[in-house]
Short mmCIF file of C-alpha atoms in Angstrom, two decimals:
data_model
loop_
_atom_site.label_atom_id
_atom_site.label_comp_id
_atom_site.label_asym_id
_atom_site.label_seq_id
_atom_site.Cartn_x
_atom_site.Cartn_y
_atom_site.Cartn_z
CA MET A 25 -0.09 0.00 0.04
CA HIS A 26 2.92 2.47 0.77
CA ASP A 27 3.98 2.11 -2.94
CA GLN A 28 0.46 2.59 -4.13
CA VAL A 29 0.18 5.87 -1.80
CA ALA A 30 3.45 7.38 -3.26
CA VAL A 31 2.33 6.82 -6.95
CA ILE A 32 -1.14 8.54 -6.14
CA LEU A 33 0.52 11.33 -4.52
CA LYS A 34 2.46 11.99 -7.98
CA ALA A 35 -1.02 12.14 -9.49
CA ILE A 36 -2.22 14.55 -6.78
CA GLU A 37 0.82 16.83 -7.37
CA PHE A 38 0.08 16.80 -11.19
CA ILE A 39 -3.46 17.85 -10.31
CA GLU A 40 -2.30 20.71 -8.06
CA SER A 41 -0.20 22.03 -10.80
CA HIS A 42 -2.87 21.99 -13.44
CA LEU A 43 -5.97 23.08 -11.57
CA LYS A 44 -6.59 25.97 -14.06
CA GLU A 45 -5.75 23.92 -17.02
CA ASP A 46 -7.96 21.83 -19.09
CA ILE A 47 -6.85 18.41 -18.14
CA SER A 48 -8.33 14.99 -18.44
CA VAL A 49 -8.23 11.94 -16.23
CA ALA A 50 -6.26 10.14 -19.16
CA GLN A 51 -3.42 12.78 -18.56
CA ILE A 52 -3.47 12.42 -14.84
CA ALA A 53 -3.21 8.55 -15.44
CA ASP A 54 -0.18 9.21 -17.56
CA ALA A 55 1.61 11.43 -14.97
CA ALA A 56 1.13 8.71 -12.41
CA GLY A 57 2.48 5.96 -14.75
CA TYR A 58 -0.64 3.85 -14.84
CA SER A 59 -3.06 2.83 -17.49
CA LEU A 60 -6.46 4.72 -17.42
CA PHE A 61 -8.63 1.82 -16.10
CA HIS A 62 -5.89 0.59 -13.51
CA PHE A 63 -5.52 4.38 -12.39
CA MET A 64 -9.22 5.07 -11.86
CA ARG A 65 -9.46 1.93 -9.64
CA LYS A 66 -6.34 2.58 -7.53
CA PHE A 67 -7.05 6.26 -7.14
CA ASN A 68 -10.40 5.53 -5.89
CA GLN A 69 -9.11 2.68 -3.50
CA VAL A 70 -6.54 5.05 -2.09
CA VAL A 71 -8.21 8.45 -2.05
CA HIS A 72 -11.96 7.43 -1.64
CA HIS A 73 -12.65 9.85 -4.49
CA THR A 74 -12.93 9.20 -8.12
CA PRO A 75 -10.06 11.33 -9.98
CA TYR A 76 -12.80 13.55 -11.78
CA ASP A 77 -14.61 14.01 -8.36
CA TYR A 78 -11.26 14.88 -6.56
CA LEU A 79 -10.35 17.23 -9.38
CA MET A 80 -13.69 19.14 -9.25
CA ARG A 81 -13.77 19.46 -5.66
CA ARG A 82 -10.19 20.74 -5.51
CA ARG A 83 -11.09 23.34 -8.10
CA LEU A 84 -14.33 24.31 -6.18
CA THR A 85 -12.16 24.68 -2.95
CA GLU A 86 -9.61 26.95 -4.57
CA SER A 87 -12.50 28.93 -6.39
CA ALA A 88 -14.21 29.57 -2.72
CA LYS A 89 -10.81 30.85 -1.51
CA ALA A 90 -10.45 33.02 -4.46
CA LEU A 91 -13.86 34.54 -3.93
CA ILE A 92 -12.80 35.90 -0.72
CA ARG A 93 -9.19 36.66 -1.63
CA SER A 94 -9.90 38.85 -4.55
CA GLU A 95 -12.46 41.15 -6.05
CA GLN A 96 -12.71 39.33 -9.29
CA ARG A 97 -16.16 38.91 -10.87
CA ILE A 98 -17.69 35.46 -10.15
CA ILE A 99 -17.85 34.48 -13.89
CA ASP A 100 -14.02 35.37 -14.14
CA ILE A 101 -13.35 32.86 -11.17
CA ALA A 102 -15.47 30.41 -12.60
CA GLN A 103 -13.84 30.42 -15.86
CA ASP A 104 -10.22 30.42 -14.13
CA PHE A 105 -11.18 27.18 -12.86
CA GLY A 106 -12.53 25.48 -15.88
CA PHE A 107 -16.35 26.31 -15.62
CA ASN A 108 -17.65 27.63 -18.94
CA ASP A 109 -20.59 29.50 -17.32
CA GLN A 110 -21.82 31.04 -14.21
CA GLU A 111 -24.88 28.94 -13.91
CA THR A 112 -23.00 25.69 -13.93
CA PHE A 113 -20.37 26.95 -11.59
CA SER A 114 -23.01 28.10 -9.17
CA ARG A 115 -24.94 24.92 -9.35
CA VAL A 116 -22.05 22.49 -8.37
CA PHE A 117 -20.77 25.14 -5.81
CA ARG A 118 -24.03 24.97 -4.02
CA LYS A 119 -24.11 21.20 -4.19
CA MET A 120 -20.66 21.16 -2.57
CA PHE A 121 -20.89 23.94 -0.05
CA GLN A 122 -24.66 24.31 0.63
CA MET A 123 -24.44 28.07 -0.55
CA THR A 124 -23.95 29.89 -3.83
CA PRO A 125 -20.55 31.63 -4.81
CA SER A 126 -22.34 35.06 -4.12
CA GLN A 127 -23.42 33.95 -0.46
CA CYS A 128 -20.00 32.49 0.10
CA ARG A 129 -18.57 36.00 -0.74
CA LYS A 130 -21.26 37.66 1.53
CA VAL A 131 -20.59 35.58 4.56
CA ASN A 132 -16.87 35.85 3.92
CA GLY A 133 -16.03 32.30 3.04
CA ILE A 134 -16.65 28.54 3.62
CA PRO A 135 -15.77 26.99 7.19
CA PHE A 136 -12.26 25.68 6.69
CA GLN A 137 -13.38 22.11 7.64
CA PHE A 138 -15.56 21.79 4.57
CA LEU A 139 -12.84 22.95 2.12
CA LEU A 140 -10.85 19.78 0.44
CA GLN A 141 -7.34 20.63 0.71
CA ALA A 142 -4.76 18.76 -1.48
CA LYS A 143 -4.60 15.20 0.13
CA THR A 144 -1.41 14.78 1.98
CA HIS A 145 0.83 11.62 2.71
CA ALA A 146 -0.43 11.49 6.18
CA GLU A 147 -4.17 11.60 5.16
CA LEU A 148 -3.65 8.81 2.69
CA LYS A 149 -1.76 6.76 5.24
CA PHE A 150 -4.58 7.21 7.74
CA ILE A 151 -7.36 6.11 5.43
CA ASN A 152 -5.36 3.28 4.24
CA SER A 153 -3.97 2.11 7.49
CA ASP A 154 -4.78 -1.50 8.89
CA HIS A 155 -6.59 0.08 12.04
CA PHE A 156 -8.75 2.54 10.00
CA SER A 157 -12.23 2.20 11.10
CA THR A 158 -15.18 2.99 8.68
CA PRO A 159 -17.55 5.39 9.80
CA LEU A 160 -21.21 4.35 10.64
CA VAL A 161 -24.52 6.10 10.36
CA VAL A 162 -26.41 5.72 13.58
CA GLU A 163 -29.59 6.98 15.18
CA GLU A 164 -29.24 8.64 18.66
CA ASP A 165 -31.95 9.89 20.88
CA ASP A 166 -32.22 13.31 22.82
CA LEU A 167 -29.19 13.79 25.21
CA THR A 168 -29.21 16.67 27.69
CA LEU A 169 -25.83 17.71 29.15
CA LEU A 170 -24.57 20.20 31.81
CA GLY A 171 -21.25 21.94 31.46
CA LEU A 172 -19.41 25.14 30.51
CA MET A 173 -19.73 27.13 27.24
CA THR A 174 -17.40 29.86 25.67
CA ALA A 175 -17.42 31.88 22.54
CA LEU A 176 -14.59 30.88 20.09
CA ASP A 177 -12.23 33.23 18.32
CA ASP A 178 -12.07 33.35 14.51
CA ASN A 179 -8.36 32.58 14.66
CA ASP A 180 -8.01 28.71 14.63
CA LYS A 181 -4.86 28.89 17.09
CA LYS A 182 -6.72 31.08 19.55
CA ALA A 183 -10.02 28.93 19.05
CA ALA A 184 -7.89 25.80 20.00
CA ASN A 185 -6.44 27.23 23.03
CA LEU A 186 -10.18 28.37 24.24
CA ARG A 187 -11.28 24.74 23.66
CA LYS A 188 -8.61 23.52 25.90
CA GLN A 189 -9.15 26.25 28.46
CA VAL A 190 -13.02 25.39 28.63
CA CYS A 191 -12.31 21.62 29.05
CA ASP A 192 -9.76 22.19 31.69
CA ASP A 193 -12.08 24.57 33.49
CA PHE A 194 -15.03 22.06 33.34
CA LEU A 195 -12.77 19.20 34.63
CA SER A 196 -11.50 21.42 37.59
CA GLU A 197 -15.03 22.53 38.42
CA ILE A 198 -16.45 19.10 39.13
CA SER A 199 -16.27 15.69 40.38
CA LEU A 200 -17.09 13.00 37.90
CA GLN A 201 -17.65 9.38 37.98
CA GLU A 202 -14.86 7.13 36.75
CA ASN A 203 -15.57 6.33 33.03
CA ALA A 204 -18.10 9.15 32.68
CA GLN A 205 -18.62 10.13 29.12
CA ILE A 206 -17.36 13.69 28.44
CA TYR A 207 -18.74 15.67 25.40
CA GLU A 208 -16.90 18.56 23.68
CA ILE A 209 -19.48 20.28 21.11
CA GLU A 210 -18.51 22.94 18.59
CA ILE A 211 -21.78 25.02 18.05
CA ARG A 212 -22.38 27.33 15.06
CA LEU A 213 -25.50 29.27 16.06
CA ASN A 214 -25.51 31.63 13.06
CA GLN A 215 -24.08 30.64 9.66
CA GLN A 216 -24.33 34.12 8.42
CA THR A 217 -22.09 35.58 11.07
CA GLY A 218 -19.89 32.60 11.46
CA LYS A 219 -19.99 32.75 15.19
CA ARG A 220 -18.72 29.54 17.07
CA TYR A 221 -19.08 28.50 20.46
CA CYS A 222 -17.58 25.55 22.35
CA PHE A 223 -19.47 23.47 25.02
CA VAL A 224 -17.87 20.91 27.24
CA GLY A 225 -19.94 18.83 29.51
CA ALA A 226 -21.46 15.52 30.68
CA GLU A 227 -24.87 13.85 31.55
CA LYS A 228 -26.22 15.10 34.80
CA ASN A 229 -26.22 11.78 36.53
CA GLN A 230 -22.59 11.42 35.75
CA ILE A 231 -21.69 14.55 37.63
CA GLN A 232 -21.20 14.15 41.33
CA GLN A 233 -21.14 17.86 42.21
CA GLU A 234 -22.68 20.66 39.98
CA SER A 235 -21.47 24.30 39.59
CA ALA A 236 -23.47 27.42 39.42
CA LEU A 237 -21.56 28.32 36.20
CA PHE A 238 -23.04 25.25 34.34
CA VAL A 239 -25.28 25.69 31.21
CA SER A 240 -27.57 23.16 29.76
CA GLN A 241 -27.01 21.86 26.23
CA THR A 242 -29.11 19.37 24.19
CA ILE A 243 -28.07 17.10 21.49
CA HIS A 244 -31.33 16.37 19.64
CA LYS A 245 -32.54 13.14 18.37
CA GLY A 246 -31.47 12.39 14.82
CA ARG A 247 -29.01 10.67 12.52
CA PHE A 248 -25.39 10.97 12.90
CA VAL A 249 -22.26 9.84 11.28
CA LYS A 250 -20.08 8.24 14.06
CA MET A 251 -16.47 7.34 13.99
CA GLU A 252 -13.88 6.21 16.55
CA VAL A 253 -10.22 7.48 16.56
CA PRO A 254 -7.27 7.76 18.91
CA GLU A 255 -6.76 11.39 19.98
CA SER A 256 -3.57 11.69 17.64
CA GLU A 257 -5.62 11.25 14.60
CA LEU A 258 -8.63 13.50 15.32
CA SER A 259 -7.64 16.29 12.81
CA LEU A 260 -7.13 13.59 10.00
CA ALA A 261 -10.33 11.81 10.85
CA SER A 262 -12.45 15.01 10.91
CA ALA A 263 -11.04 16.35 7.43
CA TYR A 264 -11.74 12.82 6.12
CA LEU A 265 -15.43 12.77 7.42
CA HIS A 266 -16.26 16.40 6.39
CA THR A 267 -14.66 16.60 2.92
CA THR A 268 -14.71 12.88 1.85
CA TRP A 269 -16.74 10.11 3.55
CA ILE A 270 -20.01 12.18 4.15
CA PRO A 271 -20.29 13.66 0.62
CA ARG A 272 -19.26 10.29 -0.83
CA VAL A 273 -22.15 8.49 0.69
CA GLY A 274 -24.64 11.17 -0.36
CA LEU A 275 -25.50 12.72 3.06
CA VAL A 276 -25.67 16.38 3.84
CA GLU A 277 -24.34 17.68 7.17
CA ASN A 278 -26.47 19.63 9.63
CA LEU A 279 -23.92 22.50 10.18
CA GLU A 280 -25.11 23.47 13.51
CA MET A 281 -22.71 21.33 15.56
CA THR A 282 -20.09 18.86 15.64
CA ILE A 283 -19.61 16.51 18.68
CA CYS A 284 -16.64 14.76 20.12
CA SER A 285 -16.76 12.58 23.16
CA TRP A 286 -14.32 10.54 25.37
CA LYS A 287 -14.53 8.42 28.57
CA LYS A 288 -12.66 9.86 31.62
CA GLU A 289 -10.07 7.29 32.28
CA LYS A 290 -6.85 7.77 34.04
CA SER A 291 -5.04 4.79 32.99
CA LEU A 292 -4.96 5.44 29.24
CA LYS A 293 -1.94 7.41 27.62
CA GLU A 294 -4.03 8.57 24.63
CA ARG A 295 -7.93 9.08 24.80
CA ALA A 296 -10.14 7.12 22.39
CA LEU A 297 -12.36 9.64 20.93
CA THR A 298 -15.81 9.39 19.30
CA ILE A 299 -16.78 12.00 16.63
CA LEU A 300 -20.59 12.61 16.11
CA ILE A 301 -21.73 14.64 13.03
CA PRO A 302 -25.57 15.28 12.60
CA VAL A 303 -26.55 14.62 9.17
CA LYS A 304 -29.93 14.77 6.96
#
């Protein structure tokens, strides 16, 4: 598999250097040194996208960035990335991002986690590893939690620090039963403003001592994509779910929240995390 990943990375590099050019899947296969049929099968196996789907999603991702970084007309950006007319561009853009190019510009961009970045060796190694756990679609009942919440900064590094701080604060405020399930939820209350919040909490019956600072948060009944990963692979798993697996199986994300949970265990060096993403 390592050799296959290395060959597919050559194809990905070729795609990256020709995003604004009229290239065919056959040309990408030639760059990777495969026959067309063999290449299409291997690419799908290793990347979990067809070559054409991957190429289109990379073009749409870069066009979404261009909408924010430049004042070019939408039709000019569309044509830069190989779309002949604005109507076609808007239709496929909306299908991928759940908003039109003009809406994207109005709200100042697509949330980073929904942008398909060029696949890296680490990502391909992750989804082709022996311990890779295939995501599941599950039904969950209403779940009401108690915990702490904070607003997140637009800066991703500051947001990560705030997440860690609210988690540390929650754990220092309470006494939890051993093996209690802890939930960290990123909440997006307003898609237009992009405001995000982080909640960390647990079920009331798992909390031995409550705090006056606690707020209530409900995860409503519905369908979720569920994936279990070690903490060290959380970012790889999240990127895979948002940009590859969920679109691949034809689901649409409910953009209001993303949930990550783990058990309070003292003995483990690395936490085993469960990711839950609500879908329609």
